[in-house]
Amino acid sequence: MAISPISQDTNVRESPKVSTNSPKNNSSSEMNSITSYMSQTPNAHEAALPQKRKRNYTEHISRTSLMDVESTSLGKYPVFGGKCYRHTAQKLQEALAALPQSEQTKISGIWRDFASETAERRLLILQGLVNLCCIPQLSYLNRVVPEQLRVDFMAAAPPDIALKILSYLDAKSLCQAAQVSRTWAALANDDILWHRMCAQHIDKVCKKCGWGLPLLDRTSRRTIPVSSLINPTDLSGSLVSSVCAPQDSVQFMDEMQGSDNSGDSSDSNSVGDGASCASAEGSKSRGHLDGSNNGRPRRRPWKEIFAERQIIANNWRKFRFRESQFQAHADGILCVQFNDSYMITGSYDSKLHVWDSETFELVQELTGHTMPVRALEFDDCKLFSGSLDGTVKIWNYRAGTCIRTLQAFDNGGVISLHHQKGTLVVGGENGTIRVYNIAKMTSFTLTGHTDWVNAVRLYGENTLYSCSDDMRIKRWDLEKRQCVRTFTGHTHHVQSLQLSSRGPADISAATNSQLPSLRRRNNGISDEDARPYMITGSLDSTMRVWDIETGECLSTIFGHVEGIWSMAFDALRIVSGSNDGTIKVWDTTSHTCLYTFQNNSVAVNCVALSDTRIVVGDNDGNVRVFDFRNDRIV
């Protein structure tokens, strides 16, 4: 049957006439066989099939044996478990089964013949079929073809491949992917992706995006569903590689269940005057068990944990905060520290005041020192305070009682102190340092400074750092009881000193998946970028960043116009208080000034920093609190 051109004078759509001058079909015999394709019977055309067929999907629609379909498709599409996402047979088989047997044979033969043709001939056949279609058929094609071209590759791919693809997205893109469909939402909200997202950003600066998230010790202990516990044996170690962190940088949650969590709840190397101190109640809540889940701990989804910290991080970036101020003492405040429950201040009036951290109500007033209180440090159970009267007192600050008094120096006052794992270090007005073993109540003295020792910090088990009015910073070996290195560079009294076990640029070191342990860093990190550093503040109005291993000054931070009395920092930011009455917030990595608070030209004597708050004590006895928590912002 010859195919005639479409008539322009009638409403009947006729088949097109195939030109014999087509550059791709120069053989007239071949063209005749193609143009006569529609008139051939299935049996007659089957005899002329080529010996080698490039692709054949007819087993999905022309055979009645489902076992044959499954075995054939499994060989053709092993990646998709034997199921071709594109050529499905179920609906076609149901429609075909409703027809008489003769019609089934005829239609199956047409499908089989079409599937056996080459790609070029298929296109030619389709062109003829389209020209033969009337409006209803064309409308059907217009509706069906776009749907067939929309391939949901995430739904078609196995879950591990889909998770691998999503692992290269950032947090914003993951949230957008979750809005595409329910299938995408189930994949984009998977706990393994957000677990790694948390490990990339929490308590560190992400190398890719340049942002970090706060740790939030207490809120991180809230429970999340048991379904989020990940079994590493179910997934390959390289299944989902982090976009910012190395593939081996995250431990799975059930690996952490058997880990030792008995260590100190706060970072010994980052506890400054205002380091957030973990509470005993929070430590107990980590082990809370839900009886409805066979005694297994319930935990929150990692996406929820990430979102909670992202809100606070955005407040820090845009400096949205609530400011509170109250009169804490009648005289200037010399030291302050706080945690989630308590805030303790020491003053020129020789008193210590214990405040409720949320309501700022006075809980206890501790009296006993006879001269100004220069230093304090507390944990869950006890408080250490040092005074210019030369004594260190150990308090039960909850009950308001003094447990013990140590006469640290006979010829000078106590200027600074630091406690860590049973070791108490006291810096004196006479330039000496006394080291106590609290359990054995033994002590020894280190000499080397020639003026007031303004700050002391323990680093590891046997290393101590100190700074003094003699403009020097010293490193001490506690086993040898001698100074092993002296840092020089400041041109005025060095007032504050803080240590970190990680380098100024965030390192890709092994990180525990349990959030409270993110803050507990090992001093012996083997990563080549893990250069422990120290920041010091001086009355020469500068801060300096030092490599504590080599003694090299890595950077000098300028910005204050008068001397810096106090300084605190964490993985994300540095806070400094100056005699010029300003409090500046700096980026820990770039050392750029992010924000400046004015303090009415009153000298800032002490600052304290946590993940959500900045607390400042000034020379008028006032305490100012800048709270970045979202529920505290008006």
XYZ file of C-alpha atoms in Angstrom:
634
model
C 0.000 0.000 0.000
C 1.480 3.317 -1.097
C 1.364 6.205 1.328
C -0.228 9.239 -0.269
C 0.316 12.844 0.795
C -2.088 14.554 3.150
C -5.076 16.057 1.379
C -5.503 19.785 1.966
C -9.149 19.777 0.766
C -10.601 17.256 3.171
C -10.767 16.790 6.931
C -9.215 13.358 6.582
C -5.566 13.144 7.653
C -3.656 10.970 5.207
C -0.225 9.433 5.480
C 2.739 11.394 4.137
C 4.581 10.527 0.979
C 8.161 9.543 1.664
C 10.661 11.273 -0.567
C 13.030 8.944 -2.410
C 15.653 11.733 -2.409
C 16.230 11.515 1.341
C 19.982 11.686 1.986
C 19.771 8.942 4.596
C 17.796 6.498 2.389
C 19.237 6.414 -1.122
C 18.199 2.854 -1.832
C 14.740 2.677 -3.429
C 14.333 -0.940 -2.446
C 14.959 -0.095 1.196
C 12.485 2.794 1.067
C 9.819 0.570 -0.444
C 10.222 -1.890 2.387
C 9.897 0.891 4.957
C 6.881 2.588 3.364
C 5.099 -0.739 3.059
C 5.689 -1.522 6.759
C 2.171 -0.560 7.815
C 0.573 -2.991 5.320
C 2.582 -6.040 6.354
C 1.087 -8.707 8.561
C 2.938 -9.608 11.757
C 3.857 -13.077 10.506
C 5.092 -11.901 7.145
C 7.187 -9.138 8.641
C 8.616 -11.420 11.325
C 10.382 -13.450 8.696
C 12.235 -10.362 7.490
C 13.546 -9.392 10.936
C 17.264 -8.625 11.086
C 19.485 -11.171 12.762
C 20.846 -8.669 15.342
C 18.429 -6.484 17.247
C 19.895 -3.504 19.103
C 17.242 -3.116 21.803
C 14.124 -5.103 22.594
C 11.642 -4.267 25.332
C 8.861 -6.494 24.019
C 9.374 -9.051 26.758
C 7.649 -6.586 29.079
C 4.466 -6.480 27.012
C 4.195 -9.459 24.642
C 4.846 -12.404 26.941
C 2.411 -13.671 29.482
C 4.941 -15.286 31.779
C 5.805 -12.891 34.624
C 8.795 -15.071 35.527
C 10.245 -14.547 32.070
C 9.711 -10.800 32.388
C 11.459 -10.669 35.741
C 14.456 -12.756 34.628
C 14.890 -10.814 31.397
C 14.629 -7.399 33.002
C 16.981 -8.429 35.793
C 19.635 -9.156 33.195
C 19.004 -5.905 31.309
C 18.714 -3.581 34.339
C 20.717 -5.050 37.242
C 21.379 -1.593 38.763
C 17.667 -1.034 39.293
C 17.039 -4.480 40.713
C 15.667 -5.781 37.442
C 13.006 -3.068 37.172
C 13.216 -0.619 34.314
C 11.835 2.675 35.511
C 10.875 3.634 31.934
C 9.431 0.533 30.217
C 6.834 -0.867 32.589
C 4.537 -3.696 31.470
C 1.782 -3.970 34.031
C -0.719 -1.436 32.644
C -0.130 -2.497 29.039
C -0.648 -6.140 29.915
C -3.918 -5.355 31.688
C -5.211 -3.395 28.681
C -4.027 -6.077 26.279
C -5.653 -8.886 28.256
C -9.061 -7.236 27.881
C -8.943 -7.682 24.085
C -9.805 -10.804 22.050
C -6.969 -13.232 21.401
C -6.702 -12.307 17.730
C -6.396 -8.627 18.590
C -3.802 -9.414 21.231
C -1.691 -11.268 18.700
C -1.976 -8.483 16.135
C -1.069 -5.674 18.550
C 1.772 -7.657 20.114
C 3.196 -8.278 16.687
C 3.154 -4.579 15.842
C 4.931 -3.735 19.104
C 7.462 -6.475 18.540
C 8.202 -5.341 15.014
C 8.627 -1.730 16.105
C 11.001 -2.732 18.907
C 13.169 -4.688 16.499
C 13.823 -1.741 14.182
C 16.810 0.577 14.312
C 16.563 4.039 15.848
C 16.460 5.743 12.451
C 13.606 3.554 11.208
C 11.696 4.000 14.436
C 11.737 7.766 13.940
C 10.518 7.374 10.382
C 7.710 5.054 11.475
C 6.704 7.447 14.236
C 6.541 10.330 11.763
C 4.103 8.360 9.657
C 2.027 7.379 12.691
C 1.797 10.970 13.887
C 0.584 12.125 10.483
C -2.044 9.382 10.532
C -3.360 10.461 13.937
C -6.390 12.672 14.269
C -6.966 15.355 16.887
C -7.986 13.075 19.821
C -4.910 10.901 19.365
C -2.615 13.912 19.055
C -4.153 15.381 22.195
C -3.449 12.119 23.995
C 0.171 12.189 22.832
C 0.537 15.779 23.938
C -0.597 14.769 27.405
C 1.315 11.507 27.753
C 4.671 12.252 26.131
C 5.747 15.059 28.513
C 4.987 12.792 31.458
C 7.137 10.058 29.916
C 9.996 12.512 29.457
C 9.922 13.566 33.112
C 12.238 11.064 34.738
C 12.527 11.212 38.540
C 16.100 10.021 38.771
C 16.015 10.137 42.579
C 13.072 7.765 42.727
C 14.514 5.534 40.012
C 17.972 5.206 41.569
C 18.673 2.941 44.541
C 18.572 4.731 47.919
C 22.331 4.567 48.445
C 23.007 6.289 45.117
C 20.343 8.908 45.833
C 21.910 9.624 49.232
C 25.314 9.857 47.590
C 23.991 12.528 45.222
C 22.313 14.476 48.008
C 25.455 14.381 50.140
C 27.031 16.997 47.852
C 24.305 19.572 48.626
C 24.445 22.227 51.311
C 21.785 22.653 53.973
C 19.704 25.151 51.980
C 19.699 22.948 48.888
C 18.708 19.915 50.956
C 15.724 21.808 52.327
C 14.721 22.839 48.814
C 15.087 19.245 47.588
C 12.764 18.092 50.365
C 10.012 20.246 48.842
C 10.070 18.558 45.412
C 8.025 15.486 46.301
C 7.395 13.026 49.092
C 10.047 10.722 47.702
C 12.615 13.496 47.655
C 11.558 14.603 51.135
C 12.125 11.127 52.543
C 15.628 11.086 51.059
C 16.599 14.696 51.797
C 15.488 14.366 55.433
C 17.492 11.214 55.987
C 19.365 11.307 59.280
C 22.692 10.260 57.786
C 22.811 13.419 55.637
C 21.986 15.790 58.491
C 24.261 13.908 60.851
C 27.165 14.755 58.587
C 25.892 18.288 58.075
C 26.025 18.772 61.850
C 29.520 17.303 62.034
C 30.693 19.718 59.325
C 29.441 22.871 61.026
C 28.843 22.461 64.765
C 31.561 24.076 66.888
C 33.760 24.661 63.851
C 33.992 26.773 60.722
C 33.048 24.924 57.551
C 35.767 25.137 54.918
C 33.254 25.228 52.059
C 30.677 27.767 53.217
C 32.782 29.591 55.816
C 30.090 29.399 58.528
C 29.812 27.483 61.761
C 27.107 26.572 64.255
C 27.094 26.795 68.060
C 27.438 23.666 70.155
C 24.559 24.238 72.606
C 25.581 21.572 75.111
C 22.366 21.337 77.052
C 19.921 21.404 74.146
C 22.003 18.812 72.330
C 21.043 16.294 75.001
C 17.373 16.353 74.126
C 16.142 13.076 72.745
C 15.527 12.190 69.119
C 13.819 9.127 67.545
C 15.412 5.712 67.757
C 15.082 5.352 63.978
C 17.925 7.834 63.564
C 20.451 5.442 65.046
C 22.626 4.365 62.141
C 24.125 0.948 61.734
C 27.444 1.296 59.920
C 27.296 -2.328 58.750
C 24.224 -1.524 56.651
C 26.009 1.154 54.632
C 29.336 1.438 52.934
C 31.902 3.679 54.583
C 32.056 5.779 51.419
C 28.290 5.864 50.911
C 27.837 9.512 51.705
C 30.911 11.700 51.580
C 30.649 15.014 53.351
C 30.749 18.121 51.199
C 33.110 19.805 53.644
C 34.546 17.159 55.948
C 36.625 14.098 54.990
C 34.849 10.779 54.534
C 36.378 9.280 57.686
C 35.731 12.297 59.894
C 32.446 11.156 61.391
C 31.717 8.204 63.628
C 28.316 6.562 63.530
C 26.063 7.016 66.508
C 26.042 3.428 67.662
C 29.826 3.428 67.624
C 29.620 6.173 70.214
C 27.285 4.242 72.524
C 30.177 2.205 73.807
C 32.602 5.115 74.007
C 33.857 6.548 77.252
C 31.793 9.563 78.220
C 33.116 9.800 81.731
C 35.471 12.683 81.001
C 35.095 16.238 82.120
C 31.966 17.785 80.641
C 33.702 21.011 79.689
C 36.682 21.583 77.449
C 39.718 21.931 79.613
C 41.524 23.918 76.982
C 38.740 26.347 76.212
C 37.328 27.051 79.665
C 37.777 30.756 80.114
C 36.154 33.174 82.496
C 32.905 32.637 80.655
C 33.122 29.156 79.226
C 29.797 27.443 79.427
C 29.899 24.782 82.116
C 27.879 21.595 81.648
C 25.365 20.801 84.348
C 24.966 17.590 86.260
C 21.318 17.432 85.296
C 22.240 17.580 81.624
C 24.781 14.790 82.046
C 22.114 12.560 83.528
C 19.710 13.347 80.736
C 22.139 11.862 78.211
C 21.428 8.476 79.692
C 17.648 8.885 79.839
C 15.835 5.802 78.640
C 12.331 5.580 77.303
C 10.521 2.487 78.468
C 8.341 2.425 75.369
C 11.414 1.647 73.242
C 12.796 -1.312 75.175
C 15.168 0.830 77.167
C 16.912 2.340 74.158
C 17.660 6.083 74.266
C 15.404 8.286 72.182
C 17.025 11.060 70.202
C 15.883 13.936 68.043
C 16.371 14.032 64.245
C 19.670 15.569 63.222
C 17.857 17.961 60.910
C 16.000 19.408 63.890
C 19.270 19.729 65.798
C 20.853 21.521 62.832
C 17.873 23.854 62.403
C 17.892 24.832 66.069
C 21.536 25.851 65.876
C 21.081 27.522 62.515
C 18.572 29.949 64.034
C 21.048 30.993 66.718
C 23.878 31.197 64.178
C 21.765 33.553 62.059
C 21.197 35.742 65.105
C 24.954 35.961 65.613
C 25.551 36.812 61.956
C 22.944 39.573 61.940
C 23.595 40.496 65.593
C 20.023 40.141 66.727
C 20.077 39.967 70.507
C 18.297 40.974 73.675
C 20.297 43.128 76.055
C 19.848 42.986 79.823
C 21.639 45.002 82.488
C 21.595 44.913 86.280
C 23.624 46.251 89.204
C 25.610 43.300 90.540
C 27.954 45.014 93.028
C 28.453 48.382 94.623
C 31.988 48.485 93.236
C 33.732 47.401 90.053
C 33.442 43.801 88.853
C 36.789 42.047 88.335
C 35.726 38.554 87.214
C 32.623 36.774 85.939
C 31.698 33.267 84.805
C 28.371 31.656 83.948
C 26.676 28.514 82.727
C 23.082 27.580 81.931
C 22.024 27.777 85.577
C 24.267 30.187 87.451
C 26.309 33.329 86.988
C 28.973 34.227 89.561
C 30.690 37.607 89.881
C 33.634 38.806 91.973
C 34.244 42.439 92.859
C 36.416 45.036 94.483
C 34.042 44.814 97.471
C 35.625 41.406 98.351
C 32.300 39.596 97.807
C 31.114 36.878 95.475
C 27.537 36.962 94.208
C 25.775 33.910 92.773
C 22.969 34.797 90.351
C 20.293 32.870 88.514
C 21.447 32.817 84.900
C 17.960 33.352 83.455
C 16.197 35.668 85.896
C 19.317 37.467 87.251
C 18.038 37.066 90.799
C 20.597 36.872 93.596
C 20.872 33.287 94.851
C 23.823 33.492 97.268
C 26.214 36.086 98.617
C 29.577 34.568 99.552
C 31.655 36.516 102.037
C 34.998 35.632 103.578
C 37.687 37.344 101.560
C 39.106 40.523 103.071
C 40.322 42.117 99.846
C 39.112 42.354 96.206
C 38.299 39.093 94.454
C 40.487 38.961 91.335
C 39.751 35.463 89.969
C 37.098 32.746 90.133
C 36.235 29.495 88.438
C 33.417 27.038 89.124
C 32.013 23.727 87.934
C 28.978 21.649 88.842
C 29.942 21.207 92.462
C 32.448 23.751 93.679
C 33.764 27.258 93.247
C 37.379 28.442 93.476
C 37.973 32.118 94.220
C 41.253 33.992 94.525
C 41.698 37.326 96.293
C 44.335 39.972 96.840
C 44.413 38.809 100.468
C 46.609 35.922 99.238
C 44.055 33.156 99.785
C 42.138 30.754 97.571
C 38.783 29.647 98.920
C 36.860 26.547 97.829
C 33.087 26.998 98.129
C 29.928 24.994 97.923
C 28.270 27.854 96.092
C 24.838 26.228 96.020
C 24.732 26.056 99.815
C 26.739 29.242 100.289
C 29.412 27.646 102.521
C 33.211 27.764 102.396
C 34.716 24.261 102.264
C 38.397 25.093 102.537
C 40.824 28.006 102.503
C 44.319 27.774 100.975
C 46.977 30.331 101.874
C 48.576 30.557 98.451
C 50.981 33.453 99.083
C 52.239 35.178 102.195
C 53.747 38.218 100.492
C 51.186 39.051 97.829
C 47.697 38.503 96.545
C 46.172 35.984 94.149
C 45.746 37.452 90.667
C 44.665 34.435 88.599
C 43.771 30.749 88.912
C 42.778 27.750 86.813
C 41.471 24.326 87.820
C 41.513 21.193 85.693
C 41.199 17.495 86.590
C 42.290 17.837 90.189
C 45.078 20.328 89.535
C 44.775 23.931 90.721
C 47.198 26.596 89.465
C 47.399 29.997 91.147
C 49.197 33.067 89.787
C 50.465 35.563 92.327
C 51.087 39.253 92.704
C 54.741 38.531 93.468
C 55.368 36.868 90.074
C 55.310 33.278 91.353
C 52.981 30.427 90.398
C 51.792 27.776 92.841
C 50.545 24.405 91.593
C 48.270 22.303 93.860
C 47.271 18.660 93.675
C 43.799 18.930 95.216
C 43.437 15.227 95.988
C 46.787 14.905 97.768
C 46.867 18.536 98.916
C 50.500 18.884 97.838
C 51.965 21.886 96.024
C 55.095 23.324 94.459
C 56.147 26.747 93.209
C 57.268 27.965 89.785
C 59.362 31.126 89.490
C 60.304 33.067 86.395
C 57.985 36.038 86.039
C 59.049 39.340 87.546
C 55.621 40.965 87.922
C 51.937 40.131 88.446
C 50.850 36.834 86.856
C 47.559 37.913 85.260
C 46.441 34.600 83.735
C 47.347 30.920 83.976
C 46.054 28.084 81.790
C 46.664 24.339 82.022
C 47.139 22.568 78.710
C 47.008 18.798 78.744
C 48.355 17.038 81.807
C 51.830 18.493 82.213
C 51.877 21.844 80.409
C 51.061 25.281 81.780
C 50.909 28.713 80.138
C 51.058 32.016 81.982
C 51.148 35.717 81.144
C 52.353 38.589 83.256
C 52.774 42.314 83.644
C 56.412 41.750 82.637
C 55.044 41.582 79.013
C 56.009 37.902 78.632
C 54.088 34.677 78.130
C 55.740 31.512 79.413
C 55.278 27.818 78.787
C 56.024 25.517 81.713
C 56.710 21.792 81.964
C 55.061 20.670 85.197
C 57.033 17.432 85.357
C 60.369 19.206 85.088
C 58.975 22.221 86.978
C 60.715 24.688 84.710
C 60.012 27.154 81.905
C 60.592 25.649 78.467
C 59.655 28.596 76.217
C 59.093 32.336 76.506
C 56.870 34.282 74.077
C 57.746 37.915 73.538
C 56.149 40.606 71.372
C 53.704 42.615 73.461
C 54.849 46.080 74.475
C 52.679 46.427 77.598
C 51.208 44.313 80.390
C 49.677 41.058 79.107
C 46.306 40.782 80.861
C 44.526 37.762 79.375
C 45.400 34.418 77.818
C 43.244 31.757 76.156
C 44.217 28.418 74.573
C 42.818 26.221 71.834
C 43.814 22.743 70.734
C 42.864 23.490 67.104
C 44.479 25.787 64.587
C 43.139 29.227 63.582
C 41.811 27.718 60.350
C 39.408 24.943 61.189
C 40.939 21.514 60.782
C 39.501 18.315 59.362
C 40.117 16.258 62.469
C 38.155 13.288 63.656
C 34.904 14.424 65.226
C 32.568 12.450 67.422
C 28.949 12.269 66.327
C 27.701 12.864 69.837
C 27.336 16.622 70.087
C 28.587 17.230 73.650
C 31.785 15.442 72.737
C 32.384 17.806 69.816
C 33.872 20.229 72.298
C 36.209 17.645 73.839
C 39.201 17.779 71.500
C 42.312 15.689 71.830
C 45.536 17.624 72.145
C 47.347 15.091 69.988
C 45.477 15.654 66.736
C 47.578 14.227 63.933
C 46.210 16.360 61.109
C 48.925 18.490 59.573
C 46.752 21.615 59.899
C 46.076 20.989 63.595
C 48.346 23.697 64.929
C 47.298 24.466 68.499
C 47.293 28.166 69.149
C 46.980 30.769 71.882
C 45.473 34.251 71.933
C 46.680 36.915 74.345
C 45.322 40.387 75.109
C 47.461 43.250 76.331
C 47.289 46.831 77.524
C 49.122 47.763 74.314
C 45.547 47.576 72.812
C 46.352 44.521 70.653
C 45.676 40.799 70.689
C 48.211 38.345 69.362
C 47.735 34.835 68.016
C 50.606 32.443 68.785
C 51.612 28.999 67.621
C 52.117 27.339 70.985
C 54.451 24.671 69.596
C 56.895 26.935 67.803
C 56.361 30.195 69.689
C 55.729 32.078 66.442
C 53.351 35.039 66.423
C 50.862 34.164 63.694
C 48.806 37.345 63.726
C 48.324 40.655 65.521
C 44.770 41.949 65.933
C 44.259 45.719 66.072
C 41.060 47.612 66.779
C 40.840 48.914 70.346
C 42.176 52.382 71.094
C 43.051 51.554 74.711
C 44.278 48.534 76.602
C 42.471 45.186 76.565
C 41.592 43.955 80.060
C 39.804 40.738 79.213
C 39.284 38.412 76.276
C 37.446 35.140 75.572
C 37.000 33.066 72.430
C 35.602 29.839 71.019
C 35.770 28.098 67.640
C 33.710 30.800 65.926
C 34.375 34.184 67.536
C 36.567 36.233 69.841
C 35.181 38.739 72.353
C 37.394 41.426 73.887
C 36.719 44.105 76.507
C 38.803 47.239 76.696
C 39.558 50.204 78.890
C 38.000 52.391 76.179
C 34.548 51.079 77.172
C 33.936 48.964 74.054
C 33.301 45.246 73.602
C 34.315 43.941 70.199
C 33.350 40.671 68.535
C 35.889 39.237 66.092
C 35.892 36.375 63.634
C 38.161 33.628 64.943
C 39.441 32.674 61.497
C 39.832 35.985 59.658
C 40.334 38.163 62.784
C 38.050 40.824 61.349
C 35.869 42.876 63.690
C 32.223 41.838 63.282
C 30.515 44.094 65.799
C 31.238 46.667 68.503
C 29.192 47.209 71.670
C 29.493 50.517 73.506
C 29.597 50.527 77.303
C 29.015 54.227 78.073
C 32.760 54.920 78.268
C 33.073 52.782 81.430
C 36.063 50.454 81.407
C 35.228 46.804 80.727
C 37.082 44.671 83.287
C 35.902 41.186 82.315
C 34.003 39.382 79.560
C 32.536 35.883 79.352
C 31.356 34.016 76.257
C 29.121 31.035 75.528
C 27.377 29.727 72.419
C 24.375 31.970 72.993
C 25.437 34.851 75.260
C 28.053 37.474 76.021
C 28.343 38.665 79.626
C 30.276 41.815 80.490
C 31.320 43.225 83.881
C 32.377 46.867 84.071
C 34.100 49.175 86.508
C 30.792 50.554 87.848
C 29.573 47.190 89.154
C 27.116 46.605 86.302
C 26.619 43.355 84.409
C 25.421 43.476 80.800
C 24.108 40.358 79.081
C 23.713 40.067 75.297
C 21.468 37.063 74.613
C 21.319 35.660 71.064
C 18.773 32.917 71.717
C 15.779 33.236 69.421
C 13.150 32.935 72.163
C 14.809 35.764 74.085
C 14.798 38.307 71.251
C 11.998 40.838 71.230
